[in-house]
Tab-separated table of C-alpha atoms in Angstrom:
chain	number	residue	atom	x	y	z
A	27	ASN	CA	-7.076	15.591	11.145
A	28	ALA	CA	-8.221	14.981	7.599
A	29	GLY	CA	-5.775	12.169	6.853
A	30	VAL	CA	-4.105	11.794	3.475
A	31	MET	CA	-6.164	13.519	0.818
A	32	GLN	CA	-5.992	12.553	-2.821
A	33	ASN	CA	-7.790	14.103	-5.722
A	34	PRO	CA	-9.402	13.507	-7.987
A	35	ARG	CA	-10.877	10.156	-6.931
A	36	HIS	CA	-11.487	9.201	-10.543
A	37	LEU	CA	-9.765	10.552	-13.614
A	38	VAL	CA	-10.468	9.695	-17.222
A	39	ARG	CA	-7.996	10.687	-19.875
A	40	ARG	CA	-7.692	10.011	-23.595
A	41	ARG	CA	-4.514	8.480	-24.898
A	42	GLY	CA	-1.869	11.162	-25.348
A	43	GLN	CA	-3.275	13.536	-22.733
A	44	GLU	CA	-1.647	14.455	-19.451
A	45	ALA	CA	-2.771	13.226	-16.045
A	46	ARG	CA	-2.105	15.135	-12.834
A	47	LEU	CA	-2.731	13.420	-9.527
A	48	ARG	CA	-2.596	15.332	-6.272
A	49	CYS	CA	-1.797	14.251	-2.748
A	50	SER	CA	-1.865	16.212	0.490
A	51	PRO	CA	-0.195	14.299	3.324
A	52	MET	CA	-1.426	14.208	6.873
A	53	LYS	CA	-0.914	17.386	8.791
A	54	GLY	CA	2.631	17.589	10.056
A	55	HIS	CA	3.947	14.885	7.691
A	56	SER	CA	6.578	15.921	5.225
A	57	HIS	CA	7.230	12.543	3.594
A	58	VAL	CA	5.112	11.323	0.731
A	59	TYR	CA	5.157	7.998	-1.085
A	60	TRP	CA	3.422	7.165	-4.352
A	61	TYR	CA	2.365	3.623	-5.208
A	62	ARG	CA	0.626	2.151	-8.231
A	63	GLN	CA	-1.819	-0.736	-8.089
A	64	LEU	CA	-2.488	-2.448	-11.372
A	65	PRO	CA	-5.565	-4.647	-11.737
A	66	GLU	CA	-5.127	-7.860	-9.737
A	67	GLU	CA	-1.611	-6.903	-8.705
A	68	GLY	CA	-0.115	-5.649	-5.498
A	69	LEU	CA	1.144	-2.220	-4.712
A	70	LYS	CA	4.279	-1.205	-6.518
A	71	PHE	CA	6.409	1.555	-5.084
A	72	MET	CA	7.034	4.454	-7.438
A	73	VAL	CA	8.630	7.386	-5.653
A	74	TYR	CA	9.407	8.785	-2.213
A	75	LEU	CA	9.562	12.538	-1.724
A	76	GLN	CA	10.205	14.998	1.013
A	77	LYS	CA	9.473	18.681	0.674
A	78	GLU	CA	11.308	19.943	-2.431
A	79	ASN	CA	13.352	16.733	-2.694
A	80	ILE	CA	13.034	13.405	-4.438
A	81	ILE	CA	14.556	10.843	-2.097
A	82	ASP	CA	14.003	7.632	-4.029
A	83	GLU	CA	12.500	7.312	-7.495
A	84	SER	CA	13.666	3.782	-8.185
A	85	GLY	CA	10.128	2.652	-9.024
A	86	MET	CA	9.284	5.403	-11.465
A	87	PRO	CA	9.165	4.604	-15.169
A	88	LYS	CA	12.013	6.396	-16.902
A	89	GLU	CA	9.808	8.278	-19.326
A	90	ARG	CA	6.566	10.267	-19.098
A	91	PHE	CA	6.306	10.070	-15.300
A	92	SER	CA	7.427	12.759	-12.889
A	93	ALA	CA	6.698	13.743	-9.313
A	94	GLU	CA	7.183	16.781	-7.187
A	95	PHE	CA	6.459	17.918	-3.654
A	96	PRO	CA	6.829	21.684	-3.512
A	97	LYS	CA	7.409	23.720	-0.410
A	98	GLU	CA	3.804	24.849	-0.525
A	99	GLY	CA	0.914	22.770	-1.772
A	100	PRO	CA	0.288	19.108	-2.484
A	101	SER	CA	2.530	16.527	-4.034
A	102	ILE	CA	1.840	16.041	-7.732
A	103	LEU	CA	2.310	12.879	-9.772
A	104	ARG	CA	2.332	13.801	-13.434
A	105	ILE	CA	1.939	11.377	-16.310
A	106	GLN	CA	2.488	12.798	-19.762
A	107	GLN	CA	1.108	11.309	-22.968
A	108	VAL	CA	-0.864	8.648	-21.143
A	109	VAL	CA	-1.294	5.193	-22.645
A	110	ARG	CA	-3.834	2.474	-21.837
A	111	GLY	CA	-1.267	0.640	-19.720
A	112	ASP	CA	-1.201	3.587	-17.307
A	113	SER	CA	-4.750	2.741	-16.226
A	114	ALA	CA	-4.441	1.853	-12.553
A	115	ALA	CA	-5.145	3.041	-9.040
A	116	TYR	CA	-2.487	5.428	-7.759
A	117	PHE	CA	-2.113	5.657	-4.019
A	118	CYS	CA	-0.273	8.191	-1.948
A	119	ALA	CA	0.866	7.584	1.605
A	120	SER	CA	2.505	9.635	4.293
A	121	SER	CA	4.499	8.011	7.014
A	122	ARG	CA	4.341	7.908	10.738
A	123	ALA	CA	6.433	5.936	13.193
A	124	ASP	CA	4.221	2.858	13.250
A	125	GLY	CA	3.049	2.658	9.674
A	126	TYR	CA	1.934	4.432	6.586
A	127	THR	CA	-1.369	6.220	6.199
A	128	PHE	CA	-2.797	5.858	2.730
A	129	GLY	CA	-5.145	8.066	0.833
A	130	SER	CA	-8.178	6.639	-0.922
A	131	GLY	CA	-6.377	6.701	-4.241
A	132	THR	CA	-6.960	8.115	-7.692
A	133	ARG	CA	-8.312	5.683	-10.239
A	134	LEU	CA	-6.975	6.618	-13.626
A	135	THR	CA	-8.690	5.267	-16.701
A	136	VAL	CA	-7.145	5.870	-20.098
A	137	VAL	CA	-9.546	5.531	-22.985
B	10	GLY	CA	16.246	-8.081	-3.223
B	11	GLU	CA	13.049	-7.854	-1.275
B	12	ASP	CA	10.103	-10.052	-2.069
B	13	VAL	CA	6.820	-10.618	-0.288
B	14	GLU	CA	4.586	-13.532	-1.235
B	15	GLN	CA	0.964	-14.195	-0.380
B	16	SER	CA	-1.660	-16.579	-1.627
B	17	LEU	CA	-4.198	-14.760	-3.768
B	18	PHE	CA	-7.509	-16.059	-2.418
B	19	LEU	CA	-9.036	-17.384	0.784
B	20	SER	CA	-12.652	-18.379	1.250
B	21	VAL	CA	-14.159	-19.001	4.691
B	22	ARG	CA	-17.564	-19.400	6.312
B	23	GLU	CA	-18.916	-16.693	8.544
B	24	GLY	CA	-17.965	-17.409	12.153
B	25	ASP	CA	-14.903	-19.471	11.277
B	26	SER	CA	-11.324	-18.311	11.741
B	27	SER	CA	-9.334	-17.021	8.787
B	28	VAL	CA	-5.592	-17.399	8.519
B	29	ILE	CA	-3.768	-15.365	5.906
B	30	ASN	CA	-0.137	-16.249	5.330
B	31	CYS	CA	2.802	-14.267	4.041
B	32	THR	CA	6.467	-15.000	3.430
B	33	TYR	CA	9.220	-12.494	2.940
B	34	THR	CA	12.855	-12.676	2.008
B	35	ASP	CA	14.596	-9.711	3.611
B	36	SER	CA	16.080	-10.853	6.900
B	37	SER	CA	16.747	-7.259	7.943
B	38	SER	CA	13.029	-6.466	8.154
B	39	THR	CA	12.205	-4.491	11.247
B	40	TYR	CA	8.491	-3.854	10.818
B	41	LEU	CA	5.903	-6.151	9.311
B	42	TYR	CA	2.450	-4.836	8.538
B	43	TRP	CA	-1.012	-6.004	7.650
B	44	TYR	CA	-3.235	-3.682	5.651
B	45	LYS	CA	-6.866	-4.095	4.638
B	46	GLN	CA	-8.315	-2.749	1.402
B	47	GLU	CA	-12.059	-2.692	0.892
B	48	PRO	CA	-13.452	-2.358	-2.633
B	49	GLY	CA	-12.791	1.064	-4.133
B	50	ALA	CA	-10.941	2.278	-1.049
B	51	GLY	CA	-7.384	2.908	0.051
B	52	LEU	CA	-5.345	0.763	2.380
B	53	GLN	CA	-6.110	0.794	6.053
B	54	LEU	CA	-3.424	-0.209	8.513
B	55	LEU	CA	-4.775	-3.105	10.577
B	56	THR	CA	-1.837	-4.036	12.708
B	57	TYR	CA	1.924	-4.337	12.710
B	58	ILE	CA	4.579	-6.279	14.539
B	59	PHE	CA	8.203	-5.559	15.326
B	60	SER	CA	10.678	-8.157	14.176
B	61	ASN	CA	11.737	-8.891	17.761
B	62	MET	CA	8.224	-10.085	18.632
B	63	ASP	CA	6.672	-13.515	18.024
B	64	MET	CA	3.043	-12.653	18.468
B	65	LYS	CA	0.716	-9.724	18.767
B	66	GLN	CA	-2.964	-9.850	19.579
B	67	ASP	CA	-5.477	-7.095	19.039
B	68	GLN	CA	-9.122	-8.060	19.650
B	69	ARG	CA	-10.054	-10.524	16.860
B	70	LEU	CA	-6.666	-10.202	15.167
B	71	THR	CA	-3.613	-12.301	15.996
B	72	VAL	CA	-0.318	-11.820	14.202
B	73	LEU	CA	2.293	-14.571	14.364
B	74	LEU	CA	5.869	-14.070	13.236
B	75	ASN	CA	8.348	-16.853	12.613
B	76	LYS	CA	11.507	-14.910	11.943
B	77	LYS	CA	13.589	-18.014	11.283
B	78	ASP	CA	11.282	-19.100	8.448
B	79	LYS	CA	10.436	-15.470	7.458
B	80	HIS	CA	6.772	-16.298	7.780
B	81	LEU	CA	4.037	-13.959	8.937
B	82	SER	CA	0.397	-14.805	9.470
B	83	LEU	CA	-2.777	-12.935	10.293
B	84	ARG	CA	-5.537	-14.796	12.065
B	85	ILE	CA	-9.014	-13.290	12.176
B	86	ALA	CA	-11.246	-14.928	14.755
B	87	ASP	CA	-15.018	-15.191	14.241
B	88	THR	CA	-14.767	-13.905	10.676
B	89	GLN	CA	-17.657	-11.685	9.591
B	90	THR	CA	-18.930	-10.706	6.144
B	91	GLY	CA	-17.553	-7.220	6.794
B	92	ASP	CA	-14.079	-8.743	6.882
B	93	SER	CA	-14.306	-9.504	3.162
B	94	ALA	CA	-11.522	-7.452	1.601
B	95	ILE	CA	-8.008	-7.705	0.239
B	96	TYR	CA	-5.336	-8.093	2.900
B	97	PHE	CA	-1.813	-6.929	2.149
B	98	CYS	CA	1.292	-8.008	3.959
B	99	ALA	CA	4.188	-5.529	3.900
B	100	GLU	CA	7.699	-5.540	5.245
B	101	GLN	CA	10.022	-2.678	5.937
B	102	ALA	CA	13.734	-3.244	6.086
B	103	SER	CA	16.064	-1.508	8.475
B	104	GLY	CA	18.406	-0.342	5.768
B	105	GLY	CA	17.893	1.758	2.678
B	106	SER	CA	15.124	4.307	2.484
B	107	TYR	CA	12.674	2.474	4.782
B	108	ILE	CA	10.168	2.015	1.992
B	109	PRO	CA	7.851	-0.921	2.672
B	110	THR	CA	7.477	-3.687	0.133
B	111	PHE	CA	3.983	-5.052	-0.333
B	112	GLY	CA	2.740	-8.465	-1.321
B	113	ARG	CA	0.108	-8.861	-4.025
B	114	GLY	CA	-2.669	-9.149	-1.496
B	115	THR	CA	-4.979	-11.974	-0.424
B	116	SER	CA	-8.659	-11.649	-1.306
B	117	LEU	CA	-10.671	-12.890	1.662
B	118	ILE	CA	-14.199	-13.959	0.796
B	119	VAL	CA	-16.556	-14.617	3.697
B	120	HIS	CA	-19.755	-16.464	2.861
B	121	PRO	CA	-22.730	-17.235	5.081
């Protein structure tokens, strides 16, 4: 059981480029949650997905951000035309009955 | 709306007990969680408590829940330097999409 796998661990992008963050949930889990952690802030919910469906995207910025969880393959969080304010740690979690299992995160740095 | 508040820092001596406090606002919370985040790592679930419980003990960890005051605490007995981390409180309401809301985290610093 490999747990929740996120890649890459670190990602550096120039302003205006695109960032793609990947998350593979725990085996047998079909629910994925993306959170963002800004420096010295808590975790902010972004989006909740099930296979091929977005269930709740109330925490997603209206522009430049999108997420998908296809039938096959990992969930992808996509940030277009990145800006310095997008620099943060992005965590993915998959749920089980007694809590959420988090991946180790992707640390995005926009230069 | 949901809101979870924690103090930002706690400093203790090695061997002492640490108590990390959390308050929440959603009275329909069913699960309350404590997560630990070590530097550069993801969040690790430490323990959780159902809203119909007052206390839960797991080795050095004791969770106390005062549902009337919407107050949750995590006590770590015999705190060690390896306990230095950020501790997040989270609550999950019974309604809506069951998405937990996290506090900002308490940085626990353990010094010799």
